[in-house]
């Protein structure tokens, strides 16, 4: 079974600085997808960024980028120019397409606080 | 376009009571999911439905039942609630194509069992 590990339960960063959240996963699959979800205090789950394992290029979405190291099974999230609105829980998730549904396996999350 | 909606938003039950959590999506997605979120545990899959008429167990199905009523609606039932089922419950949906599509989440239901 796939597992996802987020080793940093809590992190903090000053506004406008850069922070990196770590994620490692364990799988024997070669084709899969990785995601970072953000959960602000409103509780809503929001997709931040996705990475397809077959793509060597790291995904980027505005201030959010990933460092995907397939051999090391590592998938870290970098947030540049941190903003107060980035304060949230961040979940790393793994998905192996299975039949006709996609089942997500989540890490336990990292609580990020952006300080003014 | 409301996306994924869940009712109720909050619920308090006594041990042994039953209830049904409702979920509906208006995106014409085939796949729907129920997750629970406990402090320090992330989200864990309870049940999922790949398409109308099919349901399958996820990681933590004990104590729950589901019904895929139609393509839009997927309900989660607790027959005899236990304090261990105190959690936040999320419904999600996705469209299976090449298997890479995003799951869209509802706003969650906070359930407390006393």
Short mmCIF file of C-alpha atoms in Angstrom, two decimals:
data_model
loop_
_atom_site.label_atom_id
_atom_site.label_comp_id
_atom_site.label_asym_id
_atom_site.label_seq_id
_atom_site.Cartn_x
_atom_site.Cartn_y
_atom_site.Cartn_z
CA UNK A 1 0.00 0.00 0.00
CA UNK A 2 1.11 3.51 -0.71
CA UNK A 3 2.08 5.76 2.18
CA UNK A 4 2.69 9.50 2.33
CA UNK A 5 4.84 11.10 5.03
CA UNK A 6 4.98 14.75 5.96
CA UNK A 7 7.69 15.09 8.57
CA UNK A 8 6.99 18.70 9.58
CA UNK A 9 3.82 18.95 11.68
CA UNK A 10 4.14 22.74 11.95
CA UNK A 11 6.13 25.47 10.24
CA UNK A 12 6.16 29.22 10.30
CA UNK A 13 7.51 31.85 7.92
CA UNK A 14 7.65 35.61 7.74
CA UNK A 15 5.53 37.37 5.19
CA UNK A 16 7.31 37.78 1.82
CA UNK A 17 9.82 35.04 2.60
CA UNK A 18 10.12 31.58 1.04
CA UNK A 19 9.24 28.32 2.75
CA UNK A 20 9.55 24.69 1.70
CA UNK A 21 7.26 21.91 2.91
CA UNK A 22 8.53 18.35 2.71
CA UNK A 23 6.76 15.20 1.55
CA UNK A 24 8.00 11.70 0.91
CA UNK A 25 6.02 8.74 -0.32
CA UNK A 26 6.42 5.05 -0.74
CA UNK A 27 5.20 3.17 -3.77
CA UNK A 28 6.28 0.49 -6.18
CA UNK A 29 4.27 2.04 -8.99
CA UNK A 30 5.91 3.82 -11.89
CA UNK A 31 2.93 5.83 -13.03
CA UNK A 32 1.13 7.99 -10.49
CA UNK A 33 0.18 11.53 -9.55
CA UNK A 34 1.12 13.73 -6.65
CA UNK A 35 -0.79 16.68 -5.25
CA UNK A 36 -0.55 19.43 -2.69
CA UNK A 37 -3.83 20.51 -1.14
CA UNK A 38 -4.36 23.57 1.03
CA UNK A 39 -6.92 23.63 3.83
CA UNK A 40 -7.45 27.11 5.32
CA UNK A 41 -9.40 27.64 8.54
CA UNK A 42 -12.59 27.57 6.46
CA UNK A 43 -11.95 23.82 6.14
CA UNK A 44 -12.32 23.83 2.35
CA UNK A 45 -9.85 21.58 0.53
CA UNK A 46 -8.19 23.49 -2.29
CA UNK A 47 -5.88 21.99 -4.88
CA UNK A 48 -2.62 23.93 -4.99
CA UNK A 49 -0.55 22.01 -7.50
CA UNK A 50 -0.30 18.60 -9.18
CA UNK A 51 2.58 16.62 -10.65
CA UNK A 52 2.44 13.68 -13.02
CA UNK A 53 5.19 11.16 -12.25
CA UNK A 54 6.05 10.64 -15.90
CA UNK A 55 6.90 14.33 -16.31
CA UNK A 56 10.44 15.28 -15.40
CA UNK A 57 9.67 18.98 -15.33
CA UNK A 58 8.64 20.31 -11.96
CA UNK A 59 5.15 21.82 -11.81
CA UNK A 60 4.71 25.53 -11.10
CA UNK A 61 1.61 27.56 -10.27
CA UNK A 62 2.37 31.23 -9.70
CA UNK A 63 4.13 31.44 -6.30
CA UNK A 64 3.91 27.68 -5.75
CA UNK A 65 6.39 25.21 -7.19
CA UNK A 66 7.45 21.67 -6.45
CA UNK A 67 10.72 19.81 -6.34
CA UNK A 68 9.87 16.33 -7.56
CA UNK A 69 12.61 13.76 -7.09
CA UNK A 70 11.20 10.48 -8.39
CA UNK A 71 14.13 8.27 -7.48
CA UNK A 72 14.18 9.63 -3.95
CA UNK A 73 10.35 9.54 -3.77
CA UNK A 74 10.31 13.11 -2.60
CA UNK A 75 7.81 15.84 -3.47
CA UNK A 76 8.40 19.14 -1.69
CA UNK A 77 6.36 22.33 -2.04
CA UNK A 78 8.02 25.73 -2.22
CA UNK A 79 5.98 28.83 -1.51
CA UNK A 80 7.65 32.04 -2.61
CA UNK A 81 6.76 35.54 -1.41
CA UNK A 82 4.59 34.09 1.38
CA UNK A 83 1.35 35.90 2.07
CA UNK A 84 -0.87 35.97 5.14
CA UNK A 85 -3.53 34.14 3.15
CA UNK A 86 -1.16 31.19 2.77
CA UNK A 87 -1.72 30.35 6.44
CA UNK A 88 -3.33 26.91 6.32
CA UNK A 89 -2.85 23.18 6.67
CA UNK A 90 -1.07 21.71 3.66
CA UNK A 91 -1.58 18.10 2.67
CA UNK A 92 0.54 16.09 0.30
CA UNK A 93 -1.39 13.37 -1.53
CA UNK A 94 -0.59 10.41 -3.77
CA UNK A 95 -2.89 8.97 -6.40
CA UNK A 96 -2.56 5.89 -8.50
CA UNK A 97 -5.35 5.71 -11.03
CA UNK A 98 -7.15 2.50 -10.23
CA UNK A 99 -9.77 1.19 -12.54
CA UNK A 100 -12.39 3.86 -12.99
CA UNK A 101 -11.75 5.88 -9.89
CA UNK A 102 -8.82 7.70 -8.46
CA UNK A 103 -8.10 7.07 -4.81
CA UNK A 104 -6.11 9.67 -2.94
CA UNK A 105 -3.78 8.79 -0.08
CA UNK A 106 -3.02 11.78 2.12
CA UNK A 107 -0.18 12.64 4.44
CA UNK A 108 -0.97 13.90 7.92
CA UNK A 109 -0.43 17.51 6.98
CA UNK A 110 1.80 20.46 7.82
CA UNK A 111 0.35 23.47 9.57
CA UNK A 112 1.87 26.59 8.03
CA UNK A 113 1.64 29.96 9.73
CA UNK A 114 2.66 33.12 7.88
CA UNK A 115 3.60 35.86 10.31
CA UNK A 116 3.30 39.58 9.49
CA UNK B 1 -22.63 25.85 -10.47
CA UNK B 2 -22.39 24.95 -6.77
CA UNK B 3 -19.77 22.19 -7.16
CA UNK B 4 -20.00 19.69 -4.30
CA UNK B 5 -22.50 20.38 -1.54
CA UNK B 6 -22.89 18.59 1.77
CA UNK B 7 -25.61 18.63 4.39
CA UNK B 8 -25.63 19.17 7.28
CA UNK B 9 -22.61 21.33 8.10
CA UNK B 10 -22.68 20.39 11.78
CA UNK B 11 -24.32 17.58 13.70
CA UNK B 12 -24.27 16.29 17.26
CA UNK B 13 -25.43 12.73 17.89
CA UNK B 14 -25.75 10.56 20.94
CA UNK B 15 -24.09 7.16 20.95
CA UNK B 16 -26.31 4.65 19.19
CA UNK B 17 -28.24 7.17 17.11
CA UNK B 18 -28.25 6.95 13.33
CA UNK B 19 -27.96 9.59 10.67
CA UNK B 20 -27.26 10.09 6.99
CA UNK B 21 -24.83 12.61 5.54
CA UNK B 22 -25.88 13.88 2.17
CA UNK B 23 -23.63 14.84 -0.72
CA UNK B 24 -24.49 16.12 -4.17
CA UNK B 25 -22.42 17.35 -7.11
CA UNK B 26 -23.52 19.25 -10.19
CA UNK B 27 -20.43 18.68 -12.34
CA UNK B 28 -21.68 15.47 -13.98
CA UNK B 29 -18.81 13.53 -12.44
CA UNK B 30 -18.84 9.75 -12.45
CA UNK B 31 -16.76 9.15 -9.33
CA UNK B 32 -17.63 10.18 -5.79
CA UNK B 33 -15.86 9.66 -2.47
CA UNK B 34 -16.33 9.93 1.27
CA UNK B 35 -13.38 10.80 3.52
CA UNK B 36 -13.01 11.43 7.21
CA UNK B 37 -10.51 13.82 8.74
CA UNK B 38 -9.29 13.34 12.28
CA UNK B 39 -6.79 15.56 14.07
CA UNK B 40 -3.25 14.60 13.13
CA UNK B 41 -4.44 11.91 10.71
CA UNK B 42 -5.03 13.67 7.42
CA UNK B 43 -7.94 12.48 5.28
CA UNK B 44 -8.78 8.80 5.02
CA UNK B 45 -11.05 7.21 2.44
CA UNK B 46 -14.19 5.58 3.82
CA UNK B 47 -16.06 4.53 0.67
CA UNK B 48 -16.05 5.46 -2.96
CA UNK B 49 -18.26 5.04 -5.98
CA UNK B 50 -16.63 4.76 -9.38
CA UNK B 51 -19.93 5.20 -11.18
CA UNK B 52 -23.66 5.18 -10.60
CA UNK B 53 -24.69 1.83 -9.18
CA UNK B 54 -21.29 0.82 -7.80
CA UNK B 55 -19.68 1.33 -4.41
CA UNK B 56 -16.49 0.02 -2.85
CA UNK B 57 -14.80 0.10 0.52
CA UNK B 58 -11.91 2.38 1.20
CA UNK B 59 -9.40 2.36 4.02
CA UNK B 60 -11.78 2.81 6.99
CA UNK B 61 -15.28 1.49 6.07
CA UNK B 62 -16.31 -0.13 9.37
CA UNK B 63 -19.42 1.40 10.91
CA UNK B 64 -20.55 3.07 7.69
CA UNK B 65 -22.77 2.34 4.74
CA UNK B 66 -23.17 4.28 1.52
CA UNK B 67 -25.70 4.68 -1.24
CA UNK B 68 -25.09 6.06 -4.70
CA UNK B 69 -28.63 7.28 -5.25
CA UNK B 70 -28.01 8.55 -8.76
CA UNK B 71 -25.17 10.17 -10.63
CA UNK B 72 -25.43 13.36 -8.59
CA UNK B 73 -25.88 12.04 -5.06
CA UNK B 74 -23.80 9.88 -2.74
CA UNK B 75 -24.89 9.46 0.88
CA UNK B 76 -23.05 8.15 3.93
CA UNK B 77 -25.00 6.47 6.73
CA UNK B 78 -24.01 5.81 10.30
CA UNK B 79 -26.36 3.11 11.59
CA UNK B 80 -25.29 3.26 15.25
CA UNK B 81 -23.00 6.17 15.95
CA UNK B 82 -20.00 5.72 18.23
CA UNK B 83 -17.71 8.35 19.80
CA UNK B 84 -14.90 7.06 17.57
CA UNK B 85 -16.86 8.40 14.60
CA UNK B 86 -16.48 11.96 15.83
CA UNK B 87 -14.74 13.56 12.88
CA UNK B 88 -15.03 15.93 9.96
CA UNK B 89 -16.47 14.22 6.90
CA UNK B 90 -15.71 15.30 3.36
CA UNK B 91 -17.38 14.29 0.15
CA UNK B 92 -15.51 14.64 -3.13
CA UNK B 93 -16.11 13.97 -6.80
CA UNK B 94 -14.01 13.53 -9.91
CA UNK B 95 -14.33 12.61 -13.54
CA UNK B 96 -12.44 9.54 -14.65
CA UNK B 97 -10.77 10.07 -17.97
CA UNK B 98 -7.12 9.17 -18.11
CA UNK B 99 -7.07 8.92 -14.35
CA UNK B 100 -5.42 12.22 -13.69
CA UNK B 101 -8.36 14.42 -12.88
CA UNK B 102 -8.69 16.54 -9.79
CA UNK B 103 -10.99 15.64 -6.94
CA UNK B 104 -13.33 18.44 -5.95
CA UNK B 105 -14.24 18.58 -2.29
CA UNK B 106 -17.35 19.70 -0.46
CA UNK B 107 -17.18 22.02 2.56
CA UNK B 108 -17.29 19.18 5.09
CA UNK B 109 -19.59 18.08 7.91
CA UNK B 110 -18.39 18.29 11.49
CA UNK B 111 -19.92 15.40 13.42
CA UNK B 112 -19.69 14.99 17.17
CA UNK B 113 -20.87 11.80 18.87
CA UNK B 114 -21.33 12.05 22.61
#
